[in-house]
XYZ file of C-alpha atoms in Angstrom:
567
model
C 25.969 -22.694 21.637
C 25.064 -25.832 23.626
C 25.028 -24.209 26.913
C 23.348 -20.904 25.915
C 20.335 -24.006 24.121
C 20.082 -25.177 27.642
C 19.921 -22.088 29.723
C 17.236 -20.543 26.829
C 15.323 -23.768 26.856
C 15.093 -24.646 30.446
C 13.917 -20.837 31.058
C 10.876 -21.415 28.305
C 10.413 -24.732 29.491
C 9.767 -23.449 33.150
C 7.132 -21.258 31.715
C 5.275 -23.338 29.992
C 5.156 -26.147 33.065
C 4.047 -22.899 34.897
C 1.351 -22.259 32.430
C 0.294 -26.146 31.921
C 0.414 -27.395 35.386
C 0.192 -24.007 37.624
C -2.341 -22.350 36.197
C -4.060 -25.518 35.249
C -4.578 -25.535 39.296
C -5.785 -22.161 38.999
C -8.193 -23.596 36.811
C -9.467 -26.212 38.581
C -9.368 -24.983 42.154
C -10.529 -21.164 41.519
C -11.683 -20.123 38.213
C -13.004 -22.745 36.990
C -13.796 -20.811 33.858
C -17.159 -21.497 32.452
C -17.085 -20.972 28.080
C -21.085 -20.444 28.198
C -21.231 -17.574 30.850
C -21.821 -14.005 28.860
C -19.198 -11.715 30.316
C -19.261 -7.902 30.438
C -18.314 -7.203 27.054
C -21.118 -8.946 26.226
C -24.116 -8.096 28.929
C -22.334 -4.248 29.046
C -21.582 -4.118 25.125
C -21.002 0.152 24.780
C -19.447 -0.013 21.472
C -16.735 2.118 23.491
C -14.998 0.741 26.303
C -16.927 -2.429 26.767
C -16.766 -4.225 23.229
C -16.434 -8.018 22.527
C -12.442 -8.753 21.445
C -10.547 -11.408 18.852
C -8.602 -13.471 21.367
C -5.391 -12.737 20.103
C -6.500 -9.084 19.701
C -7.016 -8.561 23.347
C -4.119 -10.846 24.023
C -1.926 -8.103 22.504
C -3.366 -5.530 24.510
C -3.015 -7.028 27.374
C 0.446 -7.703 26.703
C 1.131 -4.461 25.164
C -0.209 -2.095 27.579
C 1.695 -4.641 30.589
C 4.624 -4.557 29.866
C 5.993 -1.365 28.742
C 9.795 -0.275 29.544
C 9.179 -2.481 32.508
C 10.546 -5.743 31.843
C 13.534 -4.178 30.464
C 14.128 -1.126 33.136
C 14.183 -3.767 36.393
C 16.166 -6.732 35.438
C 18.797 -4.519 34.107
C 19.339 -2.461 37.416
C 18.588 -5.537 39.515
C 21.757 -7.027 37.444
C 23.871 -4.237 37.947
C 23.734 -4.226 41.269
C 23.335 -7.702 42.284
C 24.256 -10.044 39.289
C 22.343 -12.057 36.410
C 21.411 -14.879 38.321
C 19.883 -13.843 41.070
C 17.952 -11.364 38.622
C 16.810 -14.279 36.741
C 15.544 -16.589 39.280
C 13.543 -14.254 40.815
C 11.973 -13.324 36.945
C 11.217 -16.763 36.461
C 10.075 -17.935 39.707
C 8.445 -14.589 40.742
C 6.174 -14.989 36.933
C 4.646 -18.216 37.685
C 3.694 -17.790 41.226
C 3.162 -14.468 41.897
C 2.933 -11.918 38.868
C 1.064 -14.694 36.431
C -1.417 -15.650 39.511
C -2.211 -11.980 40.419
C -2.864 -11.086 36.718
C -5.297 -13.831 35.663
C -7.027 -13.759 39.226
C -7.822 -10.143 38.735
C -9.010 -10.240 35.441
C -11.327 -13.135 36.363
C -12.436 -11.089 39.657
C -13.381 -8.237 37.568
C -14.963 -10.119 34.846
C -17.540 -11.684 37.374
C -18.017 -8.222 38.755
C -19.052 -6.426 35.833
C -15.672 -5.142 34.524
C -15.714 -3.243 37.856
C -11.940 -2.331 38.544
C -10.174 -3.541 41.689
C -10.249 -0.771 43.822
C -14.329 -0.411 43.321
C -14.417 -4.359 44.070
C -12.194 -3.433 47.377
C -15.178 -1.834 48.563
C -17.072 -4.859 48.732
C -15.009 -7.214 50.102
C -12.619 -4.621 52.499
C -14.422 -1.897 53.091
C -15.227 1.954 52.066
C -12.332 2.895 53.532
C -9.644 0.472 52.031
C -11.661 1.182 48.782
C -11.006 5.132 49.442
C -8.006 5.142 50.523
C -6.473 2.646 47.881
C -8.855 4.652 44.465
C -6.753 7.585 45.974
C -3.688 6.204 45.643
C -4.184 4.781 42.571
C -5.088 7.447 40.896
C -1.923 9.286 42.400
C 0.472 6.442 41.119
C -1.147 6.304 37.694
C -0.522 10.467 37.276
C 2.908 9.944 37.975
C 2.910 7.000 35.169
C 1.254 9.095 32.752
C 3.688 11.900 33.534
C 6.670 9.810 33.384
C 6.409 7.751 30.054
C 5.287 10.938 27.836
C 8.425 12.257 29.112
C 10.182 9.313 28.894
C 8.858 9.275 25.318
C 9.925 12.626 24.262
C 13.096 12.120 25.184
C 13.609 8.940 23.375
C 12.333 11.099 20.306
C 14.827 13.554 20.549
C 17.658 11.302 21.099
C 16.794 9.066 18.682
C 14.977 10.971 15.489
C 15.262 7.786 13.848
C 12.437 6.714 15.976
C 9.532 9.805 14.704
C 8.504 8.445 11.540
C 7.520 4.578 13.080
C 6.490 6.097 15.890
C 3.553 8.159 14.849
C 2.829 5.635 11.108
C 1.880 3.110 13.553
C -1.474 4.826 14.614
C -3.258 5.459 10.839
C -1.818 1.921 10.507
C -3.385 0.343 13.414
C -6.582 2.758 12.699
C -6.993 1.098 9.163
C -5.912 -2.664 10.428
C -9.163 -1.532 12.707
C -11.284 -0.541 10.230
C -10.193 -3.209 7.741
C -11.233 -6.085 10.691
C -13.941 -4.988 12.331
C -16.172 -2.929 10.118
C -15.123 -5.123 6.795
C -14.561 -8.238 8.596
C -11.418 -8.614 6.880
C -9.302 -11.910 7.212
C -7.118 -10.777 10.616
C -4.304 -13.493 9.515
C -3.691 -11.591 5.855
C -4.629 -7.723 7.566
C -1.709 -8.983 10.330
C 0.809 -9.645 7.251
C 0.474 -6.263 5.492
C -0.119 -4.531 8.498
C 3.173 -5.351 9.725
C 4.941 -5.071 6.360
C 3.663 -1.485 6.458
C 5.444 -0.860 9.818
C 8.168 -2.277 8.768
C 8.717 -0.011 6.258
C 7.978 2.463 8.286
C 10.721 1.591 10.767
C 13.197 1.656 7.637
C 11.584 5.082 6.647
C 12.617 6.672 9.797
C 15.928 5.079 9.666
C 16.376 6.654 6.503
C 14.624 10.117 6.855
C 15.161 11.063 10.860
C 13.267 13.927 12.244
C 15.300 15.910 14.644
C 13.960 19.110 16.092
C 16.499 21.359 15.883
C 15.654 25.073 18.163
C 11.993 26.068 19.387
C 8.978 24.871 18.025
C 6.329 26.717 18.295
C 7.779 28.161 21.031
C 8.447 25.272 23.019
C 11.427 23.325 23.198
C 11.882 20.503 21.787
C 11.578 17.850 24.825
C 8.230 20.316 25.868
C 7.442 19.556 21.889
C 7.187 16.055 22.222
C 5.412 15.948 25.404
C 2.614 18.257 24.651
C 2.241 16.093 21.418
C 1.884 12.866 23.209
C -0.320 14.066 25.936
C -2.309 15.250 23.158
C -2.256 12.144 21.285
C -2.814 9.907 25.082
C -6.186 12.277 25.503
C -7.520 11.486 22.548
C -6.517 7.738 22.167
C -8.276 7.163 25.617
C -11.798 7.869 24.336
C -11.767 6.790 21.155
C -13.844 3.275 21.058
C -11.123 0.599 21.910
C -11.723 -0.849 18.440
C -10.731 2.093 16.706
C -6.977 2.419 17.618
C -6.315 0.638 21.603
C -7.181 -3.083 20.450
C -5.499 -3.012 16.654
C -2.564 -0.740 17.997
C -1.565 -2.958 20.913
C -2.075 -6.252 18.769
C 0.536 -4.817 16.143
C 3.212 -4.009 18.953
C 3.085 -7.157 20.137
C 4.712 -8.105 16.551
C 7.468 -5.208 17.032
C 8.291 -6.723 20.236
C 7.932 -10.327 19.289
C 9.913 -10.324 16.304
C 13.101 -8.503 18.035
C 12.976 -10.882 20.824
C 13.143 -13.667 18.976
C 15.707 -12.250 16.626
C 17.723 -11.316 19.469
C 17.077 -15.162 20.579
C 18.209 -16.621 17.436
C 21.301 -14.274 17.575
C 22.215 -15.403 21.343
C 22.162 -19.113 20.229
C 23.925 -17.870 17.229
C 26.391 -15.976 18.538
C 26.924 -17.836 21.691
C 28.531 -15.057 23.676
C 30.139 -15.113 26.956
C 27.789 -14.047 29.956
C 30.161 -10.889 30.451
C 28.082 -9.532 33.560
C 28.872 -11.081 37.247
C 26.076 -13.806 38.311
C 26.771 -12.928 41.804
C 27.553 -9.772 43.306
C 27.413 -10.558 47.119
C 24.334 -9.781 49.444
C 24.475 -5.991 50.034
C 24.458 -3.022 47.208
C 25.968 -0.099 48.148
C 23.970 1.712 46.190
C 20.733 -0.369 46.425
C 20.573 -2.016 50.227
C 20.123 -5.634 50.778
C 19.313 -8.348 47.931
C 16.120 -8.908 50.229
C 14.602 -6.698 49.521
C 15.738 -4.640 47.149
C 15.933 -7.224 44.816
C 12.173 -7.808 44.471
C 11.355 -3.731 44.357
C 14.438 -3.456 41.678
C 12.872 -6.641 39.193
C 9.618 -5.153 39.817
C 7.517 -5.601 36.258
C 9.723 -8.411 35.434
C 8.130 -10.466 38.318
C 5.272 -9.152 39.345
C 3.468 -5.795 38.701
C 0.285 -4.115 40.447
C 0.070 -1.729 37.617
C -1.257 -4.956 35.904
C -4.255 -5.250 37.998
C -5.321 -2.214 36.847
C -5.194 -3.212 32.733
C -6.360 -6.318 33.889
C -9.733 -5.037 35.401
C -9.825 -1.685 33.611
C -9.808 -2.432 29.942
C -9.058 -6.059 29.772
C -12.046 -7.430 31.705
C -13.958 -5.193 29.495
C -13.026 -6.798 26.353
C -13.037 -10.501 27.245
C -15.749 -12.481 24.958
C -15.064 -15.778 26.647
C -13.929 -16.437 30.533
C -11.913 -19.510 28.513
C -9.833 -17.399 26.885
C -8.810 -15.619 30.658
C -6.279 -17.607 31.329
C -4.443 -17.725 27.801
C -4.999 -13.590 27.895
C -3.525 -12.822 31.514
C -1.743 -15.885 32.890
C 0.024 -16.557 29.553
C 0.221 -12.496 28.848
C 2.507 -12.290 32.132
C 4.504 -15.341 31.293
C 5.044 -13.533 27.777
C 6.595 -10.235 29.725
C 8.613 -12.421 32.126
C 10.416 -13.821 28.578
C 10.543 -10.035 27.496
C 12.797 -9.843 30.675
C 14.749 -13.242 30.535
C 15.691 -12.311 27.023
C 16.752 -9.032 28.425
C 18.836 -10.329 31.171
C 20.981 -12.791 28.581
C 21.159 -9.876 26.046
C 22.563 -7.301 28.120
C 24.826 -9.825 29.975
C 26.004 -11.353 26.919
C 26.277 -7.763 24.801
C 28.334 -5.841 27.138
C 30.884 -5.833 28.713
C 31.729 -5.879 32.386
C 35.401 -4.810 32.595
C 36.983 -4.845 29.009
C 38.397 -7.945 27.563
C 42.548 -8.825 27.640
C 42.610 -8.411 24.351
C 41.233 -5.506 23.645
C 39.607 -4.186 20.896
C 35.963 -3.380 22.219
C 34.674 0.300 22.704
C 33.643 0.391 26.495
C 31.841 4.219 26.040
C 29.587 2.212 23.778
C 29.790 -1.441 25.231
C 30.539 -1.292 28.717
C 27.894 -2.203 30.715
C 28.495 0.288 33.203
C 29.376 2.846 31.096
C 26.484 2.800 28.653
C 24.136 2.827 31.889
C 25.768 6.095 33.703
C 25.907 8.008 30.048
C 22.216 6.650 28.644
C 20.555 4.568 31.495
C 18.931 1.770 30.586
C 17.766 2.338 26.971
C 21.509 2.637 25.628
C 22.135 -0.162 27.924
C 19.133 -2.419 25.973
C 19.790 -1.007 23.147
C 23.850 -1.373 22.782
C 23.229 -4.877 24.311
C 21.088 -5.795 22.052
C 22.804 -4.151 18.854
C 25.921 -6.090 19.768
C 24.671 -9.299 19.904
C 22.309 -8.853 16.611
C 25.227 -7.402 14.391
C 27.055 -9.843 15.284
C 24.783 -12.630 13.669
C 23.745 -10.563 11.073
C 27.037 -8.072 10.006
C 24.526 -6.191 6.808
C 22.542 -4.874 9.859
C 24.515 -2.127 11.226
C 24.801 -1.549 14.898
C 23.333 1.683 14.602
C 19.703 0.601 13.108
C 20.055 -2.652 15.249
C 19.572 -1.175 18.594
C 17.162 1.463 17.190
C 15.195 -1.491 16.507
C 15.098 -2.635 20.161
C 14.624 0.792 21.372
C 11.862 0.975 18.776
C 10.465 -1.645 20.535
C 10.215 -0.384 23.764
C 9.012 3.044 22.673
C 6.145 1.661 20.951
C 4.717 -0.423 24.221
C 5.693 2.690 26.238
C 2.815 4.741 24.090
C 0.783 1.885 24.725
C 1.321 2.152 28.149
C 0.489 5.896 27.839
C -2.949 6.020 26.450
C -3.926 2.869 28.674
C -3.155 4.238 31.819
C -4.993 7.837 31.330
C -8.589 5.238 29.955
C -7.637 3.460 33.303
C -6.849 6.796 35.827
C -10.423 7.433 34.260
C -12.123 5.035 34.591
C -11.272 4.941 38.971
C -12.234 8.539 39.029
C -15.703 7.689 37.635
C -16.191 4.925 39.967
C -14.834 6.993 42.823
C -16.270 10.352 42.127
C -19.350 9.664 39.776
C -21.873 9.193 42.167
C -20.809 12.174 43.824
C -19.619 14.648 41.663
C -21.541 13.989 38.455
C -19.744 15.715 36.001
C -17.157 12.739 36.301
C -19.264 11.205 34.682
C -18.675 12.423 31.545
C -15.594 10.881 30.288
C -14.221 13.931 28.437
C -14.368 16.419 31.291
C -12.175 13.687 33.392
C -9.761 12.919 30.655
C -9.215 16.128 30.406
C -8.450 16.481 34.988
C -6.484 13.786 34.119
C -4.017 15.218 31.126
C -3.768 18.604 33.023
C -2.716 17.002 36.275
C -0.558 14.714 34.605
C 1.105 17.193 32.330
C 1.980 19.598 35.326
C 3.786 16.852 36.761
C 6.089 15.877 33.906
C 6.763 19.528 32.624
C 7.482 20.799 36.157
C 10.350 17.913 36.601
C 8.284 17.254 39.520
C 8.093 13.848 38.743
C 11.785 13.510 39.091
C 11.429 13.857 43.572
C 8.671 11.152 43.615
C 9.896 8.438 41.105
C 13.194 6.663 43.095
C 10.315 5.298 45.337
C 7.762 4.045 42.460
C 9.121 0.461 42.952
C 7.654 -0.237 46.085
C 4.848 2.029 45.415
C 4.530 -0.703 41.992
C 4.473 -3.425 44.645
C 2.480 -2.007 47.066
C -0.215 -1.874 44.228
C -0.329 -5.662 43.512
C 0.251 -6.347 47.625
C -3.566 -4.766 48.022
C -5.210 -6.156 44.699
C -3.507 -10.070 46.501
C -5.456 -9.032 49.334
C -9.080 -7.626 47.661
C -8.953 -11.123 45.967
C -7.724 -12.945 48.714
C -11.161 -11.643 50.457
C -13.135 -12.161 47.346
C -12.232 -15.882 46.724
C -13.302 -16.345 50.777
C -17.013 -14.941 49.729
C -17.002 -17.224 46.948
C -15.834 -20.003 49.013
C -12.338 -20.792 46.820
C -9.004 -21.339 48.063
C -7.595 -18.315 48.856
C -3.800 -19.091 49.623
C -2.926 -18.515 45.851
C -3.573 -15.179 46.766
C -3.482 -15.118 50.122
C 0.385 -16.354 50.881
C 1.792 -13.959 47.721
C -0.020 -11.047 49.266
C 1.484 -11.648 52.869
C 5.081 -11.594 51.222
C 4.496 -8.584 49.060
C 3.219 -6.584 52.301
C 6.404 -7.709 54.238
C 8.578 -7.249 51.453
C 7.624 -3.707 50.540
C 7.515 -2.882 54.356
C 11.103 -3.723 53.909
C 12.255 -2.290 51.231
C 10.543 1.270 52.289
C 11.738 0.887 55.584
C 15.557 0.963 53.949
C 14.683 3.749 51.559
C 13.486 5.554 54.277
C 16.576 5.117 56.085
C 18.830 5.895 53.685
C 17.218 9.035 52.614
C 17.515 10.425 56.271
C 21.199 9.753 56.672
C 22.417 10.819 53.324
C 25.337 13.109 53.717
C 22.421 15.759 52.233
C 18.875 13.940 53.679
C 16.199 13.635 51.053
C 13.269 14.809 53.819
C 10.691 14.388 50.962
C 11.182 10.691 49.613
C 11.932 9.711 53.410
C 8.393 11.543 54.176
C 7.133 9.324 51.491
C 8.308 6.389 52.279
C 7.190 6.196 55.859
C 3.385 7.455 54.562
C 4.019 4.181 52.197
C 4.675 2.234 54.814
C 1.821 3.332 56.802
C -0.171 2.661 53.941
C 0.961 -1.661 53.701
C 0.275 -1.578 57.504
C -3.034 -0.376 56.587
C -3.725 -2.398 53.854
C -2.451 -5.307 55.950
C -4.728 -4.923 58.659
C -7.703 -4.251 56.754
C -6.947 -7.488 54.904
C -6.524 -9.456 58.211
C -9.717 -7.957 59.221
C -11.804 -8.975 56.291
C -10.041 -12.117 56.384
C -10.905 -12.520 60.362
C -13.703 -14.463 62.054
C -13.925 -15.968 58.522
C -12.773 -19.476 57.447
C -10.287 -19.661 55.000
C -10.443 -22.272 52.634
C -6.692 -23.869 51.199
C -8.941 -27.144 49.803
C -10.652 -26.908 46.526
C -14.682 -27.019 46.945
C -17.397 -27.658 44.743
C -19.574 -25.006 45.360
C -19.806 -22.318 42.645
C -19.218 -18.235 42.221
């Protein structure tokens, strides 16, 4: 128990230096956040998208609609394929440098431009063309998102039936918590403690009463079901007024997700298991490449995400009632996901099994690590991991309902993730097209563009030839947002090499890693011509956005020394 205190505490202990004395620097050298300065929920105050937020409101939010499946999904294949500690390191130092720092700077960045979203800032500090080219392929990445978690979704539904009832109770709860807050101005402390009481109930209602579909419904089947359900549900949820389900639905996942984290914390110290998973598996994957940098593209969300740039100045920066509460919001946010995916590491190490024990007597179809990841991928994988550990402590909660817990958890962030991303794709179509094409404007006709696009994707399995390069194209993302603020903080006259130096090693390091995918999918025994076509068009892309960031940056001094002059 000792060693699994110290390994727990120093991780959580590295954080919060990170968020004291890091971002503290942030603080004092950039942001310099200023409590009396109305921000754009304030001066832009819609009632709809831009609307004034409860700190810890907008804090789960944020959080929710960050981190998704994705600090689960990356350390979890970066483990398998080059061991636990390399995975953690890079989740721990890769948070307070790089993911924390390009999440807070956003937000900031956007808040001080209106709530304007990164690629529409781009525009202004690189150019029309880095601002076209980069709203284009955002948009394209965020289809693919939308397509991929509602099927993702759908088919946790099906597998799990225990999951239908909690699922779907959480939305009339979260629209009531809603109500009850902001139209009664209810106490949010008592509203939080029945609130979650009620989906707790709910998540032993569905445990009780599961919901499989069993043939066609409605003439669909029952994975087409689900999806049409949920992109239903992700239309609607996007243009509702954020107060009416986004803010009070987010904030209550965040308790889902807190409380079996730190359950599954108490067990590990309880417990004390044996890290089962190698630390080290050597420098080269077979299957994967090179630990640089494959390592980086694998962790992904753990570390550092670009998709967050886009909650960060798409809803987030929308919401924010004080610039003082930025850093608590973003910085501390991405801190929160990186101990989503430390957790994850030591629960899945420590809950399966790597080759099965001497003495026998453990089920490797349902806790081998590398069995429960070829049969289930990584959900079983979380899931059985997490189960394990959890029954272990506490024998009256079966296996069974213990991992549908954690897979409870992740379902819940990944509709979340769902509904946020389609508001998001939105809004960068109505910056990018509006002007032009005015019926963009009106936020139902694109919502709607956006569901049918999205929903030809995931029911054509289409999604499925694009996806094994989404890593890098994830990376790529926060590798050009690095840059746009790199090039803001020079017009503001700030320090730009907490921006600058990250975005220079995500370029590189994506370059990499798509230069290896590329080559791999060439010379496989059967070449994958369309992912290798991808890839090099990726790679074209960081060139581009490299040299359009070395071009803003050039004939321009840039400062590394804090100044006193202000945004």
């Amino acid at each position: 128990m000792l060693t699994w205190t110290i390994l727990i505490g120093a991780c959580l202990f590295f954080y919060f230096a990170g968020y004291r004395y890091y971002a503290g620097r942030l603080d004092r050298d950039v942001v310099r956040p200023d409590a009396g300065s109305h921000t754009p929920a304030v001066t832009e105050n819609d009632g709809v998208d831009y609307v004034p937020s409860k700190p810890m409101v907008l804090f789960g939010h944020n959080f929710a609609s960050i981190a998704g499946a994705g600090p689960v999904i990356g350390p979890i294949i970066a483990m398998h394929h080059f061991g636990w500690a390399l995975t953690l390191l890079w989740v721990l130092v890769g948070n307070v440098f790089i993911g924390a720092v390009h999440d807070y700077l956003t937000l900031m960045m956007s808040v001080r431009n209106r709530g304007r979203s990164v690629a529409d800032i781009a525009e202004s500090t690189m150019g029309s063309r880095a601002k076209s080219v980069f709203a284009l392929f955002l948009v394209l990445a965020m289809l693919l998102v939308i397509a991929v978690f509602g099927v993702v979704a759908a088919k946790t539904l099906i597998a799990q039936p225990e999951m239908v009832i909690p699922t779907f109770a959480i939305i009339p709860i979260s629209m009531i918590f809603g109500w009850f807050i902001y139209k009664k101005g209810g106490n949010l402390a008592g509203a939080s403690v029945v609130a979650v009481l009620a989906l707790v109930a709910s998540i032993y209602a569905g445990f009780k009463l599961p919901l499989p579909l069993e043939g066609a419904v409605l003439g669909l089947s029952p994975l087409m079901f689900w999806f049409v359900l949920l992109m239903i549900y992700a239309a609607v949820a996007s243009v509702l007024p954020v107060h009416v389900l986004l803010q009070p639905r987010d904030y209550l996942s965040t308790y889902v997700l807190f409380g079996s984290m730190s359950l599954g914390i108490v067990a590990l110290l309880w417990v004390a298991p044996g890290l089962n998973t190698p630390a080290y598996m050597g420098g080269f994957s077979q299957e994967q490449g090179p630990v640089w940098p494959m390592l980086f593209v694998l962790v992904a969300c753990g570390a550092v995400s670009g998709f967050h740039s886009l909650v960060a100045g798409g809803t987030v920066s929308k919401q924010l009632s004080s610039e003082s509460q930025g850093r608590l919001i973003s910085y501390g946010g991405m801190l929160t996901e990186g101990v989503v995916a430390v957790v994850t590491v030591l629960l899945v190490g420590g809950g399966l099994y790597w080759v099965a024990p001497a003495g026998g007597g453990i089920d490797m179809a349902q806790l081998g690590f590398r069995e429960t990841l070829k049969t289930g991928g990584w959900i079983h994988a979380f899931g059985h991991g997490y189960g394990n550990v959890v029954h272990q402590m506490l024998p009256v909660l079966e296996f069974t309902l213990a991992s549908m817990i954690a897979v409870l958890a992740l379902n819940t962030f990944v509709m979340t993730t769902l509904d946020t991303a389609v508001r998001i794709t939105r809004f960068i179509v109505q910056e990018s097209l509006g002007q032009r094409v005015p019926v963009f404007l009106n936020k139902y006709v694109t919502t709607a563009a956006v569901i049918a696009i999205a929903f030809v994707i995931g029911a054509s399995d289409g999604w499925q030839k694009i996806w094994p390069i989404f890593g890098a194209t994830n990376q790529l993302i926060a590798a050009v947002a690095l840059f746009v603020i790199a090039t803001y903080l020079i017009g503001v006259k700030r320090p730009t090499h907490y921006a600058l130096y990250p975005a220079v090693f995500m370029v590189i390091t994506t370059i990499g890693a798509l230069s290896w995918q590329a080559y791999r999918f060439f010379t496989a025994p059967e070449p994958h011509l369309f992912l290798g076509t991808a890839a090099l068009v990726l790679i074209g892309l960081a060139l581009f956005v490299g040299h359009e960031g070395l071009q803003a940056l050039k004939g321009r001094k840039i400062s590394t020394e804090p100044v006193t002059s202000e945004a």
